[in-house]
XYZ file of C-alpha atoms in Angstrom:
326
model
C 138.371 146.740 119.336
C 135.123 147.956 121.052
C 133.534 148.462 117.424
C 134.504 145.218 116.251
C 133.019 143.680 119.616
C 130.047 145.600 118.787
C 130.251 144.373 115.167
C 130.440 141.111 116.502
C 127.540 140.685 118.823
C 125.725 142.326 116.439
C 125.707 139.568 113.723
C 125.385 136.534 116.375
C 122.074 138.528 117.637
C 121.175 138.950 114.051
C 121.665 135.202 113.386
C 120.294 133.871 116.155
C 116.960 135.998 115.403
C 116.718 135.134 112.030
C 117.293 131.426 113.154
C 113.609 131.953 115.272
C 111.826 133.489 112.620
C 112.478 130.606 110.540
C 111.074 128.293 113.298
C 108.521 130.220 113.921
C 107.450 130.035 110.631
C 107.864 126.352 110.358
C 105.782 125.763 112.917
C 103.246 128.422 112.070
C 102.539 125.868 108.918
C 101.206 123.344 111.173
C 97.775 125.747 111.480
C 95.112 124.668 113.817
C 96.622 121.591 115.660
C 92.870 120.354 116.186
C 92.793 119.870 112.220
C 94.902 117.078 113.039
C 91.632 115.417 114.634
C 88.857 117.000 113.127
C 85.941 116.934 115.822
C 82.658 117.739 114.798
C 79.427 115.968 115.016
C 78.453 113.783 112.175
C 82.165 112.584 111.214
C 82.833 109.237 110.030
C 85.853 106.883 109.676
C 86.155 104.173 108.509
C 89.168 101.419 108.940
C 90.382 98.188 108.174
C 92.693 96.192 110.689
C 94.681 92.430 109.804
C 96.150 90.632 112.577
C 98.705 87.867 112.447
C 101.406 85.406 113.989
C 102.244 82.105 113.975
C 102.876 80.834 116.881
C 100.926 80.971 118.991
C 98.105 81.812 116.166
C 96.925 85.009 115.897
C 94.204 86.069 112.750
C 92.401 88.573 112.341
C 90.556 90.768 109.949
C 87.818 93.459 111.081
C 86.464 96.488 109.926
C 85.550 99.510 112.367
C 83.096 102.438 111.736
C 84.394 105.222 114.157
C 81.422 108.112 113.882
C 80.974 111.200 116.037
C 77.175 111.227 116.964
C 76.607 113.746 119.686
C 78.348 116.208 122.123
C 78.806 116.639 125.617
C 79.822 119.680 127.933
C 81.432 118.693 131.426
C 82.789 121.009 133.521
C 82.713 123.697 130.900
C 84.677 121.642 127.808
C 83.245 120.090 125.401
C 83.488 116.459 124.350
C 82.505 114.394 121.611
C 80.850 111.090 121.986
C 81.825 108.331 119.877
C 80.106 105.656 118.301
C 81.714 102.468 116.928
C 80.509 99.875 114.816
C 82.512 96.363 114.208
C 82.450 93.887 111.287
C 84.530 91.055 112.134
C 85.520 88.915 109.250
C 87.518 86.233 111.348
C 89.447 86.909 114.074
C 91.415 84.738 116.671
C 93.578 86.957 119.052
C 93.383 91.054 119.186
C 93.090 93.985 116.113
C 92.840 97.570 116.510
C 94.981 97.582 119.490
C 96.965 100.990 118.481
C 92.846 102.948 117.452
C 91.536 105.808 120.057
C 89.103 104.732 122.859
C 86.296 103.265 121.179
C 82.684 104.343 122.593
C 84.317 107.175 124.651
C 84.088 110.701 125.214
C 87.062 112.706 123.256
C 87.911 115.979 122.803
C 91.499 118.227 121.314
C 92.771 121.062 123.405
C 92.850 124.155 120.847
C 95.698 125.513 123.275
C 98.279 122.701 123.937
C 96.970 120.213 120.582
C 96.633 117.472 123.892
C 93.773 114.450 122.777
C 92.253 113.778 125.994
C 89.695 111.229 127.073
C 87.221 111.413 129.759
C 88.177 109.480 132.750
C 86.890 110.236 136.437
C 89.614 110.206 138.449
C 91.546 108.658 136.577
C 93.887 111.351 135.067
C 96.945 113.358 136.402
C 97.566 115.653 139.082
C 96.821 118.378 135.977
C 94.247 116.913 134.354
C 92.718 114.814 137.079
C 89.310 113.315 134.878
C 91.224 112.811 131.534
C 93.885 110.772 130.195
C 96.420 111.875 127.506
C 96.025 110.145 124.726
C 98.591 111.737 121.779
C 99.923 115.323 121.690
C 99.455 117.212 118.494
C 101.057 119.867 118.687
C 104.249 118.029 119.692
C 108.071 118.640 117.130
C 110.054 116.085 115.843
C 111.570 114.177 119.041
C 109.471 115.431 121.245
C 108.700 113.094 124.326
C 105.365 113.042 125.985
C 104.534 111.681 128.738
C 101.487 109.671 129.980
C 99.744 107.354 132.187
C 101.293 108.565 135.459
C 99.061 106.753 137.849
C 100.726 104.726 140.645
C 102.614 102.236 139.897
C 104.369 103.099 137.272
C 104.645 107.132 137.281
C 105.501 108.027 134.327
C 105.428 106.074 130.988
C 106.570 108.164 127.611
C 106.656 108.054 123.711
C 108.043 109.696 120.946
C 106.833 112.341 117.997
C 108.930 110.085 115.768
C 107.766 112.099 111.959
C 106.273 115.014 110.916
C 106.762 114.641 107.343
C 104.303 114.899 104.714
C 102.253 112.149 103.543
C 100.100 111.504 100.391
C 96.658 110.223 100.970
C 93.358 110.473 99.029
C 95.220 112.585 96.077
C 96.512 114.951 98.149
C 100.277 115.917 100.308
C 99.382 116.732 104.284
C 101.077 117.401 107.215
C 101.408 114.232 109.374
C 101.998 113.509 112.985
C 103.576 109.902 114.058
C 103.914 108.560 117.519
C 105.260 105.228 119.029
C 106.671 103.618 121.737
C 108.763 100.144 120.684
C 110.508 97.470 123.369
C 111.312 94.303 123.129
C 107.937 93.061 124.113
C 105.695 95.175 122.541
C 105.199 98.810 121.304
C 102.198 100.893 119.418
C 102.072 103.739 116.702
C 99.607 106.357 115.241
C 99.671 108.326 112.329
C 97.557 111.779 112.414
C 97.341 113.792 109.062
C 96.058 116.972 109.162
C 92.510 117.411 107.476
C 91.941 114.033 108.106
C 92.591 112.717 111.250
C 93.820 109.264 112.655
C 95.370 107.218 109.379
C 97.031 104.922 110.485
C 97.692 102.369 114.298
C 99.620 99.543 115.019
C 100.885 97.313 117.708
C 102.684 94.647 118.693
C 103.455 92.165 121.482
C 105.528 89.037 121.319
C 101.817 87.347 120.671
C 100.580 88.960 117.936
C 101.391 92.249 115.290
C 97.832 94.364 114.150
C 97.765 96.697 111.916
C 94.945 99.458 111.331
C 94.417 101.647 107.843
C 92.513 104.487 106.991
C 89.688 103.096 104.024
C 87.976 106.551 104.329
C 85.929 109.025 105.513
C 83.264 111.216 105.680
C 84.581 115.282 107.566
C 81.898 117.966 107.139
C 79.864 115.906 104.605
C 82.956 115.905 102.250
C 83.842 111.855 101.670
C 87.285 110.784 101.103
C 88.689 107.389 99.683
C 86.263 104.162 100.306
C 83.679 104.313 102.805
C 81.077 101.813 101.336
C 81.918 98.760 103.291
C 80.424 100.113 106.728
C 79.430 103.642 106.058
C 76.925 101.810 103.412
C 75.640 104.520 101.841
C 76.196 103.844 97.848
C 74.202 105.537 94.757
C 73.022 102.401 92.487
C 71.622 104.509 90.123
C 72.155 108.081 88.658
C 68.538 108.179 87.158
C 66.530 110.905 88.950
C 63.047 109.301 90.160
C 59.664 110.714 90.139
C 59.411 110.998 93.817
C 61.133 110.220 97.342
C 60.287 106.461 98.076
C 62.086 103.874 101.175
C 61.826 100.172 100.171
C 61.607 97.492 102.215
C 64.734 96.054 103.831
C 66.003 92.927 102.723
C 66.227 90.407 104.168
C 63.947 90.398 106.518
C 64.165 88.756 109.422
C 67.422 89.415 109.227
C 71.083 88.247 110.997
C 73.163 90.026 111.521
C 73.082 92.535 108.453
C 70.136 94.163 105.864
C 70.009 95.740 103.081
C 67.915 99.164 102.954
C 67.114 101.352 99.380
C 65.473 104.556 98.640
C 64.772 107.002 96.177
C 65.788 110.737 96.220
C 64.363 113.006 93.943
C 66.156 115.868 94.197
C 69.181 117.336 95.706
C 68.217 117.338 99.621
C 69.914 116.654 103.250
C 68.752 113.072 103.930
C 68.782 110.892 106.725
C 68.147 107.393 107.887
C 67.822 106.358 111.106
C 67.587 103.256 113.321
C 65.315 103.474 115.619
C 64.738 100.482 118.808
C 61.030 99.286 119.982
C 61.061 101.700 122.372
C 61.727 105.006 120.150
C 65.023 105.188 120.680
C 67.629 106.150 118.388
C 70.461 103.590 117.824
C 72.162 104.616 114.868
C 72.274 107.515 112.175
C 73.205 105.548 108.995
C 73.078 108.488 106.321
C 72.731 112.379 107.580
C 74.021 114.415 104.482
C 73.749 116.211 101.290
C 72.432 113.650 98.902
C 72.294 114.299 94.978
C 69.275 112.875 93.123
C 69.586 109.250 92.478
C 68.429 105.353 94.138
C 70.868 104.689 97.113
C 71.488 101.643 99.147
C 72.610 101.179 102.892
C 73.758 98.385 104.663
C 73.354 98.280 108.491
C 75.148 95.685 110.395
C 72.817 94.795 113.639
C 76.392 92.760 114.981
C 76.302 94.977 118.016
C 72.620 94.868 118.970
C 70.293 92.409 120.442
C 67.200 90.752 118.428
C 64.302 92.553 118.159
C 61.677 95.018 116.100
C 63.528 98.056 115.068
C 62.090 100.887 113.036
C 64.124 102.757 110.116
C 62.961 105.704 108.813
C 64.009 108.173 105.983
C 63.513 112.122 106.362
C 64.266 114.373 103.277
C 62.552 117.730 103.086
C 58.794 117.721 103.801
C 59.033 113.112 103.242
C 59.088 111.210 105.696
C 58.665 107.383 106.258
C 59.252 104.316 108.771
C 59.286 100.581 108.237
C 59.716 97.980 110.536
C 62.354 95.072 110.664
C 63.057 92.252 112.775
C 66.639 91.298 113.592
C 66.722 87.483 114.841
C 70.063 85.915 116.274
């Protein structure tokens, strides 16, 4: 009896370690949670978002530029500082309702896969200057909970998929969270390699939802970024030398047209500058194959004035002026 009782406990502890290996494995798979939200300087996104309802009206169609342009270290972690840039197409009532802070400071715990947002004071008792914004390291049902500021203490959401998705030609691990009631709800879609894919909300006003066009991660582009990122090769013949055209048009309201001529395989940039010398926007900062490129810049955000672009690629360098005139 004593051997069989031996025999016995023997196979459930056998079982029940096999059973954690196998999780353990599964979730070794998910890799570096921060892949998830790839944060490094430079990265670009690029989304579409449509808006509707009936009654009462609600339209809207909008494209966002989401870009990473510079970091920040506060009390020893490091953030990233985002950038956004809106085309709005039409809109009458709210899009984009379910994308990250826009024009915020960001960063991705490497330890607990937490997406936290820079906040004074405005955190919880264990992260007092940041707010919780999605958990990526989170399983299947998981329930996180957020926004515990007085008075509501506590609000949650779900991990509601993990599954793999297909996107730009290839299968990915995904992460999915949502909250849905009766009057309203959100959802995001992370996919690892890539970042945020997909947001949506809701209310008994309106229903927005936000896609993925494209992006640009480490100077690797996926799917469509033309339509804000701007940057398109018009031409495949190699020209005799670097060269930046004129803008066109110019004056201009609220968007311009710039070209230019590379040579030779180089890192190129373009950037806006103000009257003043400062830097308002990077509009190309990458490996750039031989070839005539055009950029459009959309001024929508920015007040009318003389702004300065100018193109850097190896030892060229150049600056023209435009006037944008609201």
């Amino acid at each position: 009896m004593r051997k069989d009782n031996i025999l016995f406990f023997a196979k459930i502890f056998s079982v029940c370690f096999l059973l954690l290996i196998a999780q353990d494995a599964a979730y070794s798979q998910v890799g570096n949670v921060t892949d998830f939200l790839p944060l490094k300087t430079g990265n670009i996104w690029v989304y579409h978002c449509s808006a509707f309802n009936i009654t009462p009206p609600c339209l809207c169609s909008r494209y966002y530029k989401i870009k990473l342009i510079s970091t920040t270290v506060i009390n020893g972690k490091t953030y990233y500082q985002v950038q956004t840039s809106i085309i709005t197409l039409t809109c009458y009532g709210s899009c984009g309702s379910g994308l990250l802070p826009l024009d915020s400071l960001l960063r991705v715990d490497s330890m607990s896969g937490k997406v936290l947002r820079y906040a004074p004071g405005a955190g919880c008792f264990n992260t007092p200057d940041e707010i919780l914004l999605d958990s990526l390291k989170a399983r299947l049902n998981d329930t996180i909970r957020y926004r515990c500021q007085p008075p509501v203490q506590w609000n949650t959401y779900k991990c509601t998929d993990t599954n793999n998705v297909n996107i730009f030609g290839s299968s990915r691990q995904s992460r999915t969270f949502g909250v849905t009631g009766f009057e309203g709800g959100w959802g995001r879609r992370y996919v690892k390699g890539i970042g945020l894919t997909n947001a949506n909300g809701y209310s008994l006003v309106c229903v927005d939802n936000t896609t993925l066009l494209g992006c640009v991660l480490d100077g690797v582009v996926y799917g469509d970024t033309s339509f804000i990122v701007g940057i398109k090769q018009i031409s495949s013949e190699v020209p005799d030398k670097f060269s930046l055209s004129q803008n066109y048009p110019n004056p201009f309201n609220p968007s311009t047209t710039i070209e230019f001529d590379i040579p030779a395989s180089c890192v190129a940039s373009l950037t806006i500058y103000d009257v003043t010398g400062r830097r308002v926007e990077s509009l190309v900062n990458e490996l750039v194959p031989p070839g005539r490129y055009r950029v459009l810049w959309n001024a929508e955000n920015y007040s009318s004035g003389v702004y300065f672009y100018k193109l850097s690629a190896d030892d060229f360098s150049v600056t023209k002026r435009m006037v944008l005139i609201k």
